[in-house]
Amino acid sequence: MEKDIKISDFNYELPDERIAKFPVQQRDQSKLLIYRHGDISETRFSHLPEFLPKNALMVFNNTRVIQARLHFRKETGALIEIFLLEPAEPADYEQVFQTSERCSWLCLVGNLKKWKEGTLTRELEINGEKIQLRATRKGEQGTSQLIEFQWFLTPDTQNSTFNTQHSTFITFADLLDAIGELPIPPYLNRKTEESDKSTYQTVYSRIKGSVAAPTAGLHFTPEVLREIDNLGVTREEVTLHVGAGTFRPVKSETIEGHEMHSEHISVRRQTIERLIRHGGKAIAVGTTSVRTLESLYYVGRKILQNPQISEEELAVKQWEPYGVRDSRFEERGARSEEHSTFNPQHSTLNIFQAILDWLDRNQLDTLTTATQIIIVPGYEYKIVTHLVTNFHQPQSTLLLLVSAFVGDDWHRIYRYALDHDFRFLSYGDSSLLIP
C-alpha cells in the first residue's frame, strides 16, 4: 500500500558541497541529465529543445516569488520575523496585493515568544510618502498565526491622536517590494542577497504568490524558449503558488504520517482546451506543474460525479488518487467517443471536457481551486509524459514524486548525478526524465 511506504527507503548521501549555494552565471549553461527509457546521458540545459518531441504541449508554472519575510523590532529590541504563507482577507492573491489599507495573512512568526501581545509597527518611505505599517495578531489557525496588517500615512507629529482615516493608496504589493525579504531556501544557509531578487525568479514568472520558486524553471532563458517555439512545441502556463510546506521534511516513519500542504492552483480555459487537442498529455516543467496537471484529472472526476459541484468542493485531497476505481469514468469516456471498448485516452479527454462544461455553467474563464495531492510510488500518471526537474533532497516528497515517475531507476539517476559533479537542489542542475 502506498501509505506504508517507508521514507527511509528514499535516502541518499548528499554532501553539503554538492548543494548549489548560488546559480551558474548564465541560466542555460547549467548541466542537464537526460534519462530516456533507462539510458542516462548529460549535456547543457541550452540543448534541452533537441530532446523534446515536436508539436508537443509543454506546461510551465508562472508563479512569482514574493518578498514574504517582514521584520519588525519591538521597543524592547526583540526582532520579530513574520513569514507570509497565504492570504486570509481577502483570500484572493490578486486582490490582496492590490489592497491599499489593510489585509490579513496566515503567517509563521519567528521569535513568537517575544510577541505575546500588542501591535508591531514599522516606519518606511515609499515614493516620497512616509508610511506606518502595523501588524496585529488575531489568533491561531493550526500551526499558523493570523496577522492583520494596516498601513497609513504617518500621522502629524503635532497630533497625538493617530488618524486611521488618513490612508494612502500604497498597495500591499508596494509594501512588500519596499521592505520584504525574498525567502530563499533554508538549506542554502546564507542570507538573501540582492542578486537573488532576479536569479530566484523564472524569466516567465508573472503571478505573485509563491514563497519558493518553481526551481526547474530557473534554467530557461528567452533563447531556449524561442528554440522550443521553433520546434512547434506549444507552451502553456498554469499557476501553483508554492507554499513554505515544500521545505517541510517528512518526519514520520511511513509516508502516511506526513500531511501534505495545500496549495492554490489556477488553470485557464485555454490550457484545458490545448490539453484536449494534445490528447490529454503534456511535458511538465517542474514538480509544481506536475501536481497541477495531475490534480486536474481528479477535479474533472469530481465534476463527472456531481456536475453541480461548488468551487470549494473541487479541492483535491492528499490521498484522493489512491484506492479509487475509475471504471465508470473510463466506460463513460469510451461511450462519449462512440467506442465500444475502453480507451484510456478517451477517459482523460472526457474528464477535461467536463471541466470545460463546468466552467461554462459557472461563467468562468479560469479554474481556481487547491490541491493537497501527494504523488508516491504506486501512483499512475494520467497526463505527464516528460518531466523537467532539479535534484531533490533526500527523504522528501519531491523525491517520492520522481520515483513514482521513473521507478527504482531514481537510484541510478541520482548516483550518476553525484558521480558526475552535478549540483543539487534549488540553484542546482536539472534533468529531463522520459520513462
Coordinates of C-alpha atoms in Angstrom, one line a residue:
M1 CA 0.0 0.0 0.0
E2 CA 1.2 3.5 -0.9
K3 CA 0.6 4.8 2.7
D4 CA 3.0 2.2 4.1
I5 CA 6.0 3.4 2.0
K6 CA 9.0 4.0 4.3
I7 CA 10.6 7.3 3.8
S8 CA 14.0 5.8 4.8
D9 CA 14.0 3.9 1.5
F10 CA 14.4 7.2 -0.3
N11 CA 17.5 8.3 1.4
Y12 CA 20.9 9.1 -0.2
E13 CA 24.1 10.8 1.0
L14 CA 24.1 14.4 -0.2
P15 CA 27.4 16.2 0.8
D16 CA 27.0 19.9 1.6
E17 CA 29.4 20.8 -1.1
R18 CA 27.1 19.4 -3.7
I19 CA 24.3 21.8 -2.7
A20 CA 24.5 24.8 -5.0
K21 CA 24.6 28.0 -2.9
F22 CA 24.3 30.2 -6.0
P23 CA 23.2 29.7 -9.6
V24 CA 25.6 29.4 -12.5
Q25 CA 26.3 32.8 -14.2
Q26 CA 24.2 32.0 -17.3
R27 CA 21.0 30.1 -16.6
D28 CA 21.0 27.8 -19.6
Q29 CA 24.6 26.8 -19.1
S30 CA 23.7 24.6 -16.1
K31 CA 24.1 20.8 -16.6
L32 CA 21.2 18.7 -17.9
L33 CA 20.9 15.0 -17.2
I34 CA 18.9 13.1 -19.8
Y35 CA 17.1 9.9 -18.6
R36 CA 15.5 8.4 -21.7
H37 CA 13.9 4.9 -21.4
G38 CA 16.5 3.8 -19.0
D39 CA 19.5 5.3 -20.7
I40 CA 21.4 8.2 -18.9
S41 CA 23.5 10.9 -20.6
E42 CA 24.3 14.5 -20.0
T43 CA 24.5 17.8 -21.8
R44 CA 24.0 21.6 -21.2
F45 CA 20.5 22.9 -20.5
S46 CA 20.7 25.0 -23.6
H47 CA 20.4 21.8 -25.6
L48 CA 17.1 20.8 -24.0
P49 CA 14.9 21.6 -27.1
E50 CA 16.8 18.9 -29.0
F51 CA 15.3 16.2 -26.8
L52 CA 11.7 17.3 -26.9
P53 CA 9.1 15.8 -29.2
K54 CA 7.9 18.2 -31.9
N55 CA 4.4 19.6 -31.7
A56 CA 4.1 18.6 -28.0
L57 CA 2.5 20.6 -25.2
M58 CA 4.8 22.0 -22.5
V59 CA 3.4 23.4 -19.3
F60 CA 5.2 25.9 -17.1
N61 CA 4.3 27.3 -13.6
N62 CA 4.2 31.1 -14.0
T63 CA 4.1 31.9 -10.2
R64 CA 6.3 34.6 -8.9
V65 CA 8.1 34.6 -5.6
I66 CA 7.0 37.4 -3.2
Q67 CA 9.3 39.1 -0.7
A68 CA 7.5 37.2 2.0
R69 CA 9.7 37.9 5.1
L70 CA 8.9 41.0 7.1
H71 CA 10.9 42.2 10.0
F72 CA 9.7 44.3 13.0
R73 CA 11.6 45.4 16.1
K74 CA 9.8 45.8 19.4
E75 CA 10.6 48.6 21.7
T76 CA 12.4 46.1 23.9
G77 CA 14.8 45.4 21.0
A78 CA 13.4 42.0 20.2
L79 CA 13.4 41.2 16.4
I80 CA 10.2 39.6 15.2
E81 CA 10.0 38.0 11.7
I82 CA 6.7 37.5 10.0
F83 CA 6.7 35.0 7.2
L84 CA 3.7 35.3 4.9
L85 CA 2.1 32.0 3.9
E86 CA -1.2 32.7 2.3
P87 CA -3.8 35.4 2.2
A88 CA -6.8 35.3 4.5
E89 CA -8.7 38.5 3.9
P90 CA -9.1 39.0 1.0
A91 CA -8.2 35.3 0.3
D92 CA -7.7 36.0 -3.4
Y93 CA -4.0 36.6 -4.3
E94 CA -4.6 39.2 -6.9
Q95 CA -6.9 41.2 -4.7
V96 CA -4.7 41.0 -1.6
F97 CA -1.7 42.5 -3.3
Q98 CA -3.9 45.4 -4.6
T99 CA -5.4 46.3 -1.2
S100 CA -4.4 49.8 -0.1
E101 CA -5.3 50.0 3.6
R102 CA -5.4 46.6 5.3
C103 CA -5.3 42.9 4.7
S104 CA -4.8 39.7 6.7
W105 CA -2.5 36.7 6.1
L106 CA -1.7 33.3 7.7
C107 CA 1.9 33.5 8.7
L108 CA 4.7 31.9 10.5
V109 CA 6.2 34.1 13.2
G110 CA 9.8 33.9 14.2
N111 CA 10.6 34.7 17.9
L112 CA 6.9 34.4 18.7
K113 CA 7.5 34.0 22.4
K114 CA 8.7 37.6 22.4
W115 CA 5.4 38.8 20.9
K116 CA 2.7 37.8 23.3
E117 CA 0.5 40.9 22.8
G118 CA 0.4 44.4 21.4
T119 CA 0.8 45.7 17.8
L120 CA 4.1 45.9 16.0
T121 CA 4.9 49.0 14.0
R122 CA 7.4 49.9 11.4
E123 CA 8.1 53.2 9.7
L124 CA 9.0 53.3 6.0
E125 CA 9.0 55.6 3.0
I126 CA 7.6 54.8 -0.5
N127 CA 7.6 57.2 -3.4
G128 CA 8.3 60.1 -1.0
E129 CA 5.4 59.2 1.3
K130 CA 6.1 58.3 4.9
I131 CA 4.1 55.2 5.9
Q132 CA 3.5 53.5 9.2
L133 CA 2.9 49.7 8.9
R134 CA 1.1 47.9 11.7
A135 CA 0.9 44.2 12.4
T136 CA -1.6 42.7 14.9
R137 CA -2.1 39.1 15.9
K138 CA -5.7 37.9 15.5
G139 CA -5.3 34.3 16.7
E140 CA -4.1 30.9 15.6
Q141 CA -5.2 28.7 12.7
G142 CA -3.5 25.3 13.1
T143 CA 0.3 26.0 13.1
S144 CA -0.1 29.4 11.6
Q145 CA -0.8 32.9 13.1
L146 CA -3.5 35.1 11.6
I147 CA -1.9 38.5 11.3
E148 CA -3.7 41.7 10.3
F149 CA -1.7 44.4 8.5
Q150 CA -2.7 48.0 8.4
W151 CA -0.8 50.9 6.8
F152 CA -1.4 54.7 6.9
L153 CA 0.4 57.9 6.0
T154 CA 2.5 58.8 9.0
P155 CA 0.4 60.9 11.4
D156 CA 1.3 64.6 12.1
T157 CA 3.7 64.6 15.0
Q158 CA 1.8 67.7 16.2
N159 CA -1.3 65.5 16.7
S160 CA -1.2 62.9 19.5
T161 CA -4.2 61.1 18.0
F162 CA -3.4 58.7 15.2
N163 CA -6.0 59.3 12.4
T164 CA -6.8 56.0 10.9
Q165 CA -8.8 57.7 8.2
H166 CA -5.6 59.3 6.9
S167 CA -5.0 56.5 4.5
T168 CA -2.7 56.0 1.5
F169 CA -3.0 54.5 -2.0
I170 CA 0.2 52.5 -1.4
T171 CA -0.7 48.8 -2.1
F172 CA 0.4 45.8 -0.1
A173 CA 2.5 44.8 -3.1
D174 CA 4.3 48.1 -2.8
L175 CA 5.0 47.4 0.9
L176 CA 6.5 44.0 0.2
D177 CA 8.6 45.4 -2.6
A178 CA 9.9 48.1 -0.3
I179 CA 10.7 46.2 2.9
G180 CA 10.1 42.5 2.3
E181 CA 12.9 40.0 2.0
L182 CA 12.9 37.2 -0.6
P183 CA 12.7 33.9 1.2
I184 CA 15.5 31.8 -0.3
P185 CA 15.5 28.1 0.8
P186 CA 16.7 27.5 4.3
Y187 CA 19.2 24.8 3.3
L188 CA 21.3 27.4 1.5
N189 CA 22.5 28.5 4.9
R190 CA 23.1 32.1 3.9
K191 CA 21.3 35.4 3.8
T192 CA 19.3 36.7 0.9
E193 CA 21.4 38.8 -1.5
E194 CA 20.3 41.4 -3.9
S195 CA 21.1 39.1 -6.8
D196 CA 18.5 36.6 -5.6
K197 CA 15.7 39.0 -6.5
S198 CA 16.3 38.2 -10.1
T199 CA 18.1 34.8 -10.1
Y200 CA 15.4 33.2 -7.8
Q201 CA 12.7 34.1 -10.3
T202 CA 11.9 32.4 -13.6
V203 CA 12.1 34.5 -16.7
Y204 CA 8.4 33.9 -17.3
S205 CA 7.2 34.5 -13.7
R206 CA 4.1 36.7 -13.7
I207 CA 1.6 35.9 -11.0
K208 CA 2.7 36.9 -7.4
G209 CA 2.1 34.4 -4.6
S210 CA 4.8 31.9 -4.0
V211 CA 7.2 31.8 -1.1
A212 CA 9.5 29.4 -3.0
A213 CA 10.5 29.3 -6.7
P214 CA 9.4 26.6 -9.1
T215 CA 13.1 25.8 -9.5
A216 CA 13.1 23.6 -12.6
G217 CA 12.1 26.8 -14.5
L218 CA 15.1 28.8 -13.3
H219 CA 17.2 27.3 -16.2
F220 CA 15.1 28.7 -19.0
T221 CA 16.2 31.7 -21.0
P222 CA 14.4 33.6 -23.7
E223 CA 16.7 31.9 -26.2
V224 CA 15.8 28.4 -25.0
L225 CA 12.1 29.3 -25.1
R226 CA 12.4 30.6 -28.7
E227 CA 14.0 27.3 -29.7
I228 CA 11.1 25.4 -28.1
D229 CA 8.7 27.6 -30.0
N230 CA 10.6 26.9 -33.3
L231 CA 10.1 23.2 -32.7
G232 CA 6.3 23.7 -32.9
V233 CA 6.0 22.9 -29.2
T234 CA 3.0 24.7 -27.6
R235 CA 3.8 26.5 -24.4
E236 CA 1.1 26.8 -21.8
E237 CA 1.2 28.3 -18.3
V238 CA -0.5 27.2 -15.1
T239 CA -0.2 28.8 -11.6
L240 CA 0.6 26.9 -8.4
H241 CA 1.7 29.2 -5.6
V242 CA 4.4 27.3 -3.8
G243 CA 4.0 27.3 0.0
A244 CA 6.5 27.0 2.8
G245 CA 5.4 23.4 3.2
T246 CA 7.6 22.5 0.2
F247 CA 10.6 22.6 2.6
R248 CA 8.9 20.7 5.4
P249 CA 10.8 17.4 6.0
V250 CA 9.0 14.1 6.3
K251 CA 9.4 13.2 10.0
S252 CA 7.1 10.1 10.1
E253 CA 8.5 6.6 9.5
T254 CA 5.9 6.0 6.8
I255 CA 4.5 8.5 4.3
E256 CA 1.0 8.0 5.8
G257 CA 2.0 10.1 8.8
H258 CA 3.0 13.1 6.6
E259 CA 0.4 15.7 6.0
M260 CA 0.9 17.5 2.6
H261 CA 0.5 21.2 2.5
S262 CA -2.4 22.6 0.4
E263 CA -1.5 24.9 -2.5
H264 CA -3.6 27.2 -4.6
I265 CA -3.8 26.4 -8.3
S266 CA -5.2 28.3 -11.3
V267 CA -5.7 26.9 -14.8
R268 CA -7.1 28.9 -17.7
R269 CA -9.8 27.6 -20.0
Q270 CA -7.3 27.8 -22.9
T271 CA -4.9 25.4 -21.2
I272 CA -7.7 22.8 -20.8
E273 CA -8.6 23.2 -24.5
R274 CA -5.0 22.7 -25.5
L275 CA -4.7 19.7 -23.3
I276 CA -7.6 18.2 -25.2
R277 CA -6.0 19.0 -28.5
H278 CA -2.8 17.3 -27.4
G279 CA -4.6 14.1 -26.4
G280 CA -4.6 14.9 -22.7
K281 CA -0.8 14.6 -22.5
A282 CA 1.9 17.2 -21.6
I283 CA 5.6 17.8 -20.8
A284 CA 5.7 19.2 -17.2
V285 CA 8.4 21.8 -16.2
G286 CA 8.8 21.2 -12.5
T287 CA 7.1 19.2 -9.8
T288 CA 4.6 22.1 -9.2
S289 CA 3.4 21.8 -12.8
V290 CA 3.1 18.0 -12.3
R291 CA 1.0 18.4 -9.2
T292 CA -1.3 21.0 -11.0
L293 CA -1.7 18.9 -14.2
E294 CA -2.3 15.6 -12.4
S295 CA -4.8 17.3 -10.0
L296 CA -6.9 18.3 -13.0
Y297 CA -7.8 14.7 -13.5
Y298 CA -9.3 14.4 -10.1
V299 CA -11.0 17.7 -10.3
G300 CA -12.7 16.6 -13.5
R301 CA -13.6 13.3 -12.0
K302 CA -15.4 15.1 -9.2
I303 CA -17.3 17.1 -11.8
L304 CA -18.4 13.9 -13.6
Q305 CA -19.7 12.6 -10.3
N306 CA -21.5 15.9 -9.5
P307 CA -21.9 18.4 -12.4
Q308 CA -23.3 21.0 -9.9
I309 CA -20.3 20.7 -7.6
S310 CA -19.2 24.0 -6.0
E311 CA -15.8 25.6 -6.5
E312 CA -14.9 24.9 -2.8
E313 CA -15.6 21.2 -3.2
L314 CA -13.2 20.8 -6.1
A315 CA -10.1 20.9 -4.0
V316 CA -8.0 17.7 -4.3
K317 CA -7.2 15.9 -1.1
Q318 CA -3.9 14.2 -0.3
W319 CA -4.9 10.5 -0.8
E320 CA -7.7 11.1 -3.3
P321 CA -5.9 9.4 -6.2
Y322 CA -5.3 6.1 -4.4
G323 CA -7.6 3.1 -4.0
V324 CA -10.3 4.5 -6.2
R325 CA -11.5 2.6 -9.2
D326 CA -12.1 4.6 -12.4
S327 CA -14.2 2.0 -14.3
R328 CA -17.4 4.1 -14.5
F329 CA -15.5 7.1 -15.7
E330 CA -13.5 5.1 -18.2
E331 CA -16.7 3.5 -19.5
R332 CA -18.4 6.9 -19.7
G333 CA -15.4 8.3 -21.6
A334 CA -15.4 5.4 -24.1
R335 CA -19.2 5.8 -24.7
S336 CA -18.8 9.6 -25.2
E337 CA -16.4 8.9 -28.2
E338 CA -18.7 6.1 -29.5
H339 CA -16.3 3.3 -29.0
S340 CA -17.5 0.0 -27.7
T341 CA -14.2 -0.8 -26.0
F342 CA -12.3 1.2 -23.4
N343 CA -9.6 3.6 -24.4
P344 CA -7.8 5.3 -21.5
Q345 CA -7.2 8.4 -23.7
H346 CA -11.0 8.9 -24.1
S347 CA -11.5 8.8 -20.4
T348 CA -9.0 11.6 -19.8
L349 CA -10.4 13.7 -22.6
N350 CA -13.9 13.2 -21.3
I351 CA -12.7 14.5 -17.9
F352 CA -11.2 17.6 -19.4
Q353 CA -14.4 18.3 -21.3
A354 CA -16.3 18.0 -18.0
I355 CA -14.1 20.8 -16.6
L356 CA -14.8 23.0 -19.6
D357 CA -18.6 22.3 -19.2
W358 CA -18.3 23.2 -15.5
L359 CA -16.5 26.5 -16.4
D360 CA -19.3 27.3 -18.9
R361 CA -22.1 26.6 -16.4
N362 CA -20.4 28.9 -13.9
Q363 CA -19.5 31.5 -16.4
L364 CA -15.7 31.3 -15.6
D365 CA -12.6 31.5 -17.8
T366 CA -10.3 30.1 -15.2
L367 CA -10.4 27.1 -12.9
T368 CA -9.3 28.2 -9.4
T369 CA -9.0 25.6 -6.6
A370 CA -6.5 24.0 -4.3
T371 CA -4.6 20.7 -4.3
Q372 CA -3.1 18.6 -1.5
I373 CA -2.2 15.8 -3.8
I374 CA 0.8 13.6 -2.8
I375 CA 2.4 11.6 -5.6
V376 CA 4.3 8.5 -4.4
P377 CA 5.4 5.2 -5.9
G378 CA 2.2 3.3 -7.0
Y379 CA 0.7 6.5 -8.4
E380 CA -0.4 6.2 -12.1
Y381 CA 0.4 9.3 -14.1
K382 CA -2.6 10.4 -16.1
I383 CA -1.2 13.4 -18.0
V384 CA 2.5 14.0 -17.7
T385 CA 4.8 12.1 -20.1
H386 CA 8.1 14.0 -19.7
L387 CA 9.4 15.9 -16.7
V388 CA 12.0 18.6 -16.4
T389 CA 13.1 18.8 -12.7
N390 CA 16.0 19.6 -10.4
F391 CA 17.6 17.1 -8.0
H392 CA 15.7 17.0 -4.7
Q393 CA 16.5 16.5 -1.1
P394 CA 16.8 13.0 0.4
Q395 CA 13.7 11.6 2.0
S396 CA 11.5 14.4 0.5
T397 CA 8.0 14.2 -1.0
L398 CA 9.6 15.5 -4.3
L399 CA 11.9 12.6 -4.5
L400 CA 8.9 10.3 -4.0
L401 CA 7.2 12.0 -6.9
V402 CA 10.3 11.4 -9.1
S403 CA 10.4 7.8 -8.0
A404 CA 6.7 7.4 -9.0
F405 CA 7.7 8.7 -12.4
V406 CA 10.8 6.6 -13.2
G407 CA 10.6 3.8 -10.6
D408 CA 13.6 2.4 -8.9
D409 CA 15.8 4.0 -11.6
W410 CA 15.9 7.1 -9.4
H411 CA 18.8 5.4 -7.6
R412 CA 20.8 5.2 -10.9
I413 CA 19.8 8.8 -11.9
Y414 CA 21.0 10.3 -8.6
R415 CA 24.1 8.1 -8.4
Y416 CA 25.1 9.3 -11.9
A417 CA 24.4 12.9 -10.9
L418 CA 26.6 12.6 -7.8
D419 CA 29.4 10.8 -9.7
H420 CA 29.4 13.4 -12.5
D421 CA 29.6 16.6 -10.5
F422 CA 26.0 17.7 -10.9
R423 CA 24.9 20.5 -8.5
F424 CA 21.8 19.8 -6.3
L425 CA 18.6 21.5 -5.0
S426 CA 17.1 24.9 -5.9
Y427 CA 20.1 26.5 -7.6
G428 CA 21.5 23.3 -8.9
D429 CA 21.4 21.5 -12.2
S430 CA 18.4 19.8 -13.7
S431 CA 17.2 16.7 -15.5
L432 CA 14.8 15.7 -18.3
L433 CA 13.1 12.4 -17.4
I434 CA 11.4 10.3 -20.1
P435 CA 10.3 6.9 -18.7

